[in-house]
């Protein structure tokens, strides 16, 4: 059973940066493709980014493309979401997720970390 723990959220001013981390345990991290999702109050959970198990391929939602970077360090069993040029509309609870097959359903989820961007 894979456990995912997010960290790195917080309060930042618009235009600032944050780096979220997702530490994995309990499974073969190298075999996992990962995703980041977010959910703002009163809104549906939305896709933010995904990355292949090797870390060589990544995909982003249009509203974060060019500002967010997803990376995966298989040696440290940790994935990162570098978020730059943050906007108030990026405020949400961010969730890390993992799956054992590229394109399949995400099987494992973290508890989430709050990101708040002030204007």
C-alpha positions as protocol buffer text, in pm:
chain_id: "A"
residue {
  index: 1
  type: UNK
  ca { x: 0 y: 0 z: 0 }
}
residue {
  index: 2
  type: UNK
  ca { x: 145 y: 332 z: -106 }
}
residue {
  index: 3
  type: UNK
  ca { x: 122 y: 628 z: 130 }
}
residue {
  index: 4
  type: UNK
  ca { x: 160 y: 981 z: 2 }
}
residue {
  index: 5
  type: UNK
  ca { x: 233 y: 1282 z: 220 }
}
residue {
  index: 6
  type: UNK
  ca { x: 227 y: 1634 z: 79 }
}
residue {
  index: 7
  type: UNK
  ca { x: 410 y: 1930 z: 228 }
}
residue {
  index: 8
  type: UNK
  ca { x: 521 y: 2276 z: 131 }
}
residue {
  index: 9
  type: UNK
  ca { x: 190 y: 2458 z: 117 }
}
residue {
  index: 10
  type: UNK
  ca { x: 140 y: 2795 z: 279 }
}
residue {
  index: 11
  type: UNK
  ca { x: 53 y: 3158 z: 230 }
}
residue {
  index: 12
  type: UNK
  ca { x: 228 y: 3353 z: -43 }
}
residue {
  index: 13
  type: UNK
  ca { x: 172 y: 3684 z: -219 }
}
residue {
  index: 14
  type: UNK
  ca { x: 66 y: 3697 z: -581 }
}
residue {
  index: 15
  type: UNK
  ca { x: 369 y: 3662 z: -805 }
}
residue {
  index: 16
  type: UNK
  ca { x: 551 y: 3451 z: -550 }
}
residue {
  index: 17
  type: UNK
  ca { x: 661 y: 3089 z: -556 }
}
residue {
  index: 18
  type: UNK
  ca { x: 610 y: 2772 z: -359 }
}
residue {
  index: 19
  type: UNK
  ca { x: 742 y: 2420 z: -397 }
}
residue {
  index: 20
  type: UNK
  ca { x: 516 y: 2135 z: -296 }
}
residue {
  index: 21
  type: UNK
  ca { x: 661 y: 1798 z: -210 }
}
residue {
  index: 22
  type: UNK
  ca { x: 497 y: 1458 z: -219 }
}
residue {
  index: 23
  type: UNK
  ca { x: 683 y: 1190 z: -26 }
}
residue {
  index: 24
  type: UNK
  ca { x: 589 y: 830 z: -101 }
}
residue {
  index: 25
  type: UNK
  ca { x: 634 y: 518 z: 107 }
}
residue {
  index: 26
  type: UNK
  ca { x: 513 y: 161 z: 110 }
}
residue {
  index: 27
  type: UNK
  ca { x: 562 y: 83 z: -256 }
}
residue {
  index: 28
  type: UNK
  ca { x: 794 y: 94 z: -552 }
}
residue {
  index: 29
  type: UNK
  ca { x: 801 y: 466 z: -619 }
}
residue {
  index: 30
  type: UNK
  ca { x: 994 y: 422 z: -939 }
}
residue {
  index: 31
  type: UNK
  ca { x: 698 y: 235 z: -1088 }
}
residue {
  index: 32
  type: UNK
  ca { x: 447 y: 508 z: -1013 }
}
residue {
  index: 33
  type: UNK
  ca { x: 327 y: 781 z: -1240 }
}
residue {
  index: 34
  type: UNK
  ca { x: 212 y: 1079 z: -1041 }
}
residue {
  index: 35
  type: UNK
  ca { x: -35 y: 1361 z: -1055 }
}
residue {
  index: 36
  type: UNK
  ca { x: -122 y: 1683 z: -878 }
}
residue {
  index: 37
  type: UNK
  ca { x: -480 y: 1795 z: -840 }
}
residue {
  index: 38
  type: UNK
  ca { x: -636 y: 2086 z: -656 }
}
residue {
  index: 39
  type: UNK
  ca { x: -970 y: 2180 z: -513 }
}
residue {
  index: 40
  type: UNK
  ca { x: -1084 y: 2527 z: -417 }
}
residue {
  index: 41
  type: UNK
  ca { x: -1383 y: 2586 z: -186 }
}
residue {
  index: 42
  type: UNK
  ca { x: -1708 y: 2528 z: -368 }
}
residue {
  index: 43
  type: UNK
  ca { x: -1536 y: 2398 z: -679 }
}
residue {
  index: 44
  type: UNK
  ca { x: -1473 y: 2058 z: -832 }
}
residue {
  index: 45
  type: UNK
  ca { x: -1134 y: 1899 z: -797 }
}
residue {
  index: 46
  type: UNK
  ca { x: -928 y: 1979 z: -1104 }
}
residue {
  index: 47
  type: UNK
  ca { x: -625 y: 1833 z: -1270 }
}
residue {
  index: 48
  type: UNK
  ca { x: -305 y: 2034 z: -1238 }
}
residue {
  index: 49
  type: UNK
  ca { x: -23 y: 1819 z: -1374 }
}
residue {
  index: 50
  type: UNK
  ca { x: 96 y: 1465 z: -1429 }
}
residue {
  index: 51
  type: UNK
  ca { x: 431 y: 1297 z: -1476 }
}
residue {
  index: 52
  type: UNK
  ca { x: 540 y: 959 z: -1608 }
}
residue {
  index: 53
  type: UNK
  ca { x: 707 y: 701 z: -1387 }
}
residue {
  index: 54
  type: UNK
  ca { x: 1049 y: 788 z: -1526 }
}
residue {
  index: 55
  type: UNK
  ca { x: 987 y: 1158 z: -1490 }
}
residue {
  index: 56
  type: UNK
  ca { x: 1068 y: 1212 z: -1856 }
}
residue {
  index: 57
  type: UNK
  ca { x: 717 y: 1315 z: -1964 }
}
residue {
  index: 58
  type: UNK
  ca { x: 492 y: 1567 z: -1795 }
}
residue {
  index: 59
  type: UNK
  ca { x: 164 y: 1732 z: -1878 }
}
residue {
  index: 60
  type: UNK
  ca { x: -1 y: 2044 z: -1742 }
}
residue {
  index: 61
  type: UNK
  ca { x: -339 y: 2204 z: -1729 }
}
residue {
  index: 62
  type: UNK
  ca { x: -354 y: 2508 z: -1955 }
}
residue {
  index: 63
  type: UNK
  ca { x: -402 y: 2745 z: -1663 }
}
residue {
  index: 64
  type: UNK
  ca { x: -70 y: 2645 z: -1502 }
}
residue {
  index: 65
  type: UNK
  ca { x: 139 y: 2570 z: -1810 }
}
residue {
  index: 66
  type: UNK
  ca { x: 458 y: 2772 z: -1813 }
}
residue {
  index: 67
  type: UNK
  ca { x: 430 y: 2855 z: -1443 }
}
residue {
  index: 68
  type: UNK
  ca { x: 434 y: 2512 z: -1274 }
}
residue {
  index: 69
  type: UNK
  ca { x: 695 y: 2239 z: -1310 }
}
residue {
  index: 70
  type: UNK
  ca { x: 644 y: 1881 z: -1201 }
}
residue {
  index: 71
  type: UNK
  ca { x: 949 y: 1669 z: -1124 }
}
residue {
  index: 72
  type: UNK
  ca { x: 1008 y: 1323 z: -978 }
}
residue {
  index: 73
  type: UNK
  ca { x: 1315 y: 1213 z: -786 }
}
residue {
  index: 74
  type: UNK
  ca { x: 1305 y: 834 z: -780 }
}
residue {
  index: 75
  type: UNK
  ca { x: 1614 y: 819 z: -558 }
}
residue {
  index: 76
  type: UNK
  ca { x: 1435 y: 1018 z: -288 }
}
residue {
  index: 77
  type: UNK
  ca { x: 1088 y: 870 z: -339 }
}
residue {
  index: 78
  type: UNK
  ca { x: 962 y: 1224 z: -371 }
}
residue {
  index: 79
  type: UNK
  ca { x: 780 y: 1426 z: -633 }
}
residue {
  index: 80
  type: UNK
  ca { x: 782 y: 1804 z: -649 }
}
residue {
  index: 81
  type: UNK
  ca { x: 558 y: 2073 z: -790 }
}
residue {
  index: 82
  type: UNK
  ca { x: 741 y: 2399 z: -837 }
}
residue {
  index: 83
  type: UNK
  ca { x: 487 y: 2678 z: -861 }
}
residue {
  index: 84
  type: UNK
  ca { x: 599 y: 3019 z: -985 }
}
residue {
  index: 85
  type: UNK
  ca { x: 414 y: 3340 z: -1067 }
}
residue {
  index: 86
  type: UNK
  ca { x: 133 y: 3237 z: -838 }
}
residue {
  index: 87
  type: UNK
  ca { x: -207 y: 3396 z: -875 }
}
residue {
  index: 88
  type: UNK
  ca { x: -493 y: 3425 z: -627 }
}
residue {
  index: 89
  type: UNK
  ca { x: -690 y: 3178 z: -840 }
}
residue {
  index: 90
  type: UNK
  ca { x: -423 y: 2917 z: -766 }
}
residue {
  index: 91
  type: UNK
  ca { x: -544 y: 2908 z: -404 }
}
residue {
  index: 92
  type: UNK
  ca { x: -670 y: 2560 z: -323 }
}
residue {
  index: 93
  type: UNK
  ca { x: -595 y: 2241 z: -141 }
}
residue {
  index: 94
  type: UNK
  ca { x: -340 y: 2056 z: -351 }
}
residue {
  index: 95
  type: UNK
  ca { x: -344 y: 1677 z: -361 }
}
residue {
  index: 96
  type: UNK
  ca { x: -74 y: 1441 z: -475 }
}
residue {
  index: 97
  type: UNK
  ca { x: -185 y: 1118 z: -642 }
}
residue {
  index: 98
  type: UNK
  ca { x: -16 y: 809 z: -780 }
}
residue {
  index: 99
  type: UNK
  ca { x: -105 y: 530 z: -1016 }
}
residue {
  index: 100
  type: UNK
  ca { x: 63 y: 214 z: -1130 }
}
residue {
  index: 101
  type: UNK
  ca { x: -36 y: 246 z: -1495 }
}
residue {
  index: 102
  type: UNK
  ca { x: 8 y: 548 z: -1719 }
}
residue {
  index: 103
  type: UNK
  ca { x: -335 y: 662 z: -1825 }
}
residue {
  index: 104
  type: UNK
  ca { x: -512 y: 457 z: -1561 }
}
residue {
  index: 105
  type: UNK
  ca { x: -703 y: 567 z: -1256 }
}
residue {
  index: 106
  type: UNK
  ca { x: -514 y: 723 z: -968 }
}
residue {
  index: 107
  type: UNK
  ca { x: -513 y: 463 z: -694 }
}
residue {
  index: 108
  type: UNK
  ca { x: -339 y: 649 z: -414 }
}
residue {
  index: 109
  type: UNK
  ca { x: -401 y: 995 z: -275 }
}
residue {
  index: 110
  type: UNK
  ca { x: -239 y: 1218 z: -17 }
}
residue {
  index: 111
  type: UNK
  ca { x: -422 y: 1418 z: 245 }
}
residue {
  index: 112
  type: UNK
  ca { x: -365 y: 1751 z: 74 }
}
residue {
  index: 113
  type: UNK
  ca { x: -178 y: 2071 z: 151 }
}
residue {
  index: 114
  type: UNK
  ca { x: -330 y: 2419 z: 152 }
}
residue {
  index: 115
  type: UNK
  ca { x: -196 y: 2686 z: -81 }
}
residue {
  index: 116
  type: UNK
  ca { x: -323 y: 3039 z: -35 }
}
residue {
  index: 117
  type: UNK
  ca { x: -218 y: 3321 z: -266 }
}
residue {
  index: 118
  type: UNK
  ca { x: -299 y: 3671 z: -149 }
}
residue {
  index: 119
  type: UNK
  ca { x: -356 y: 3958 z: -390 }
}
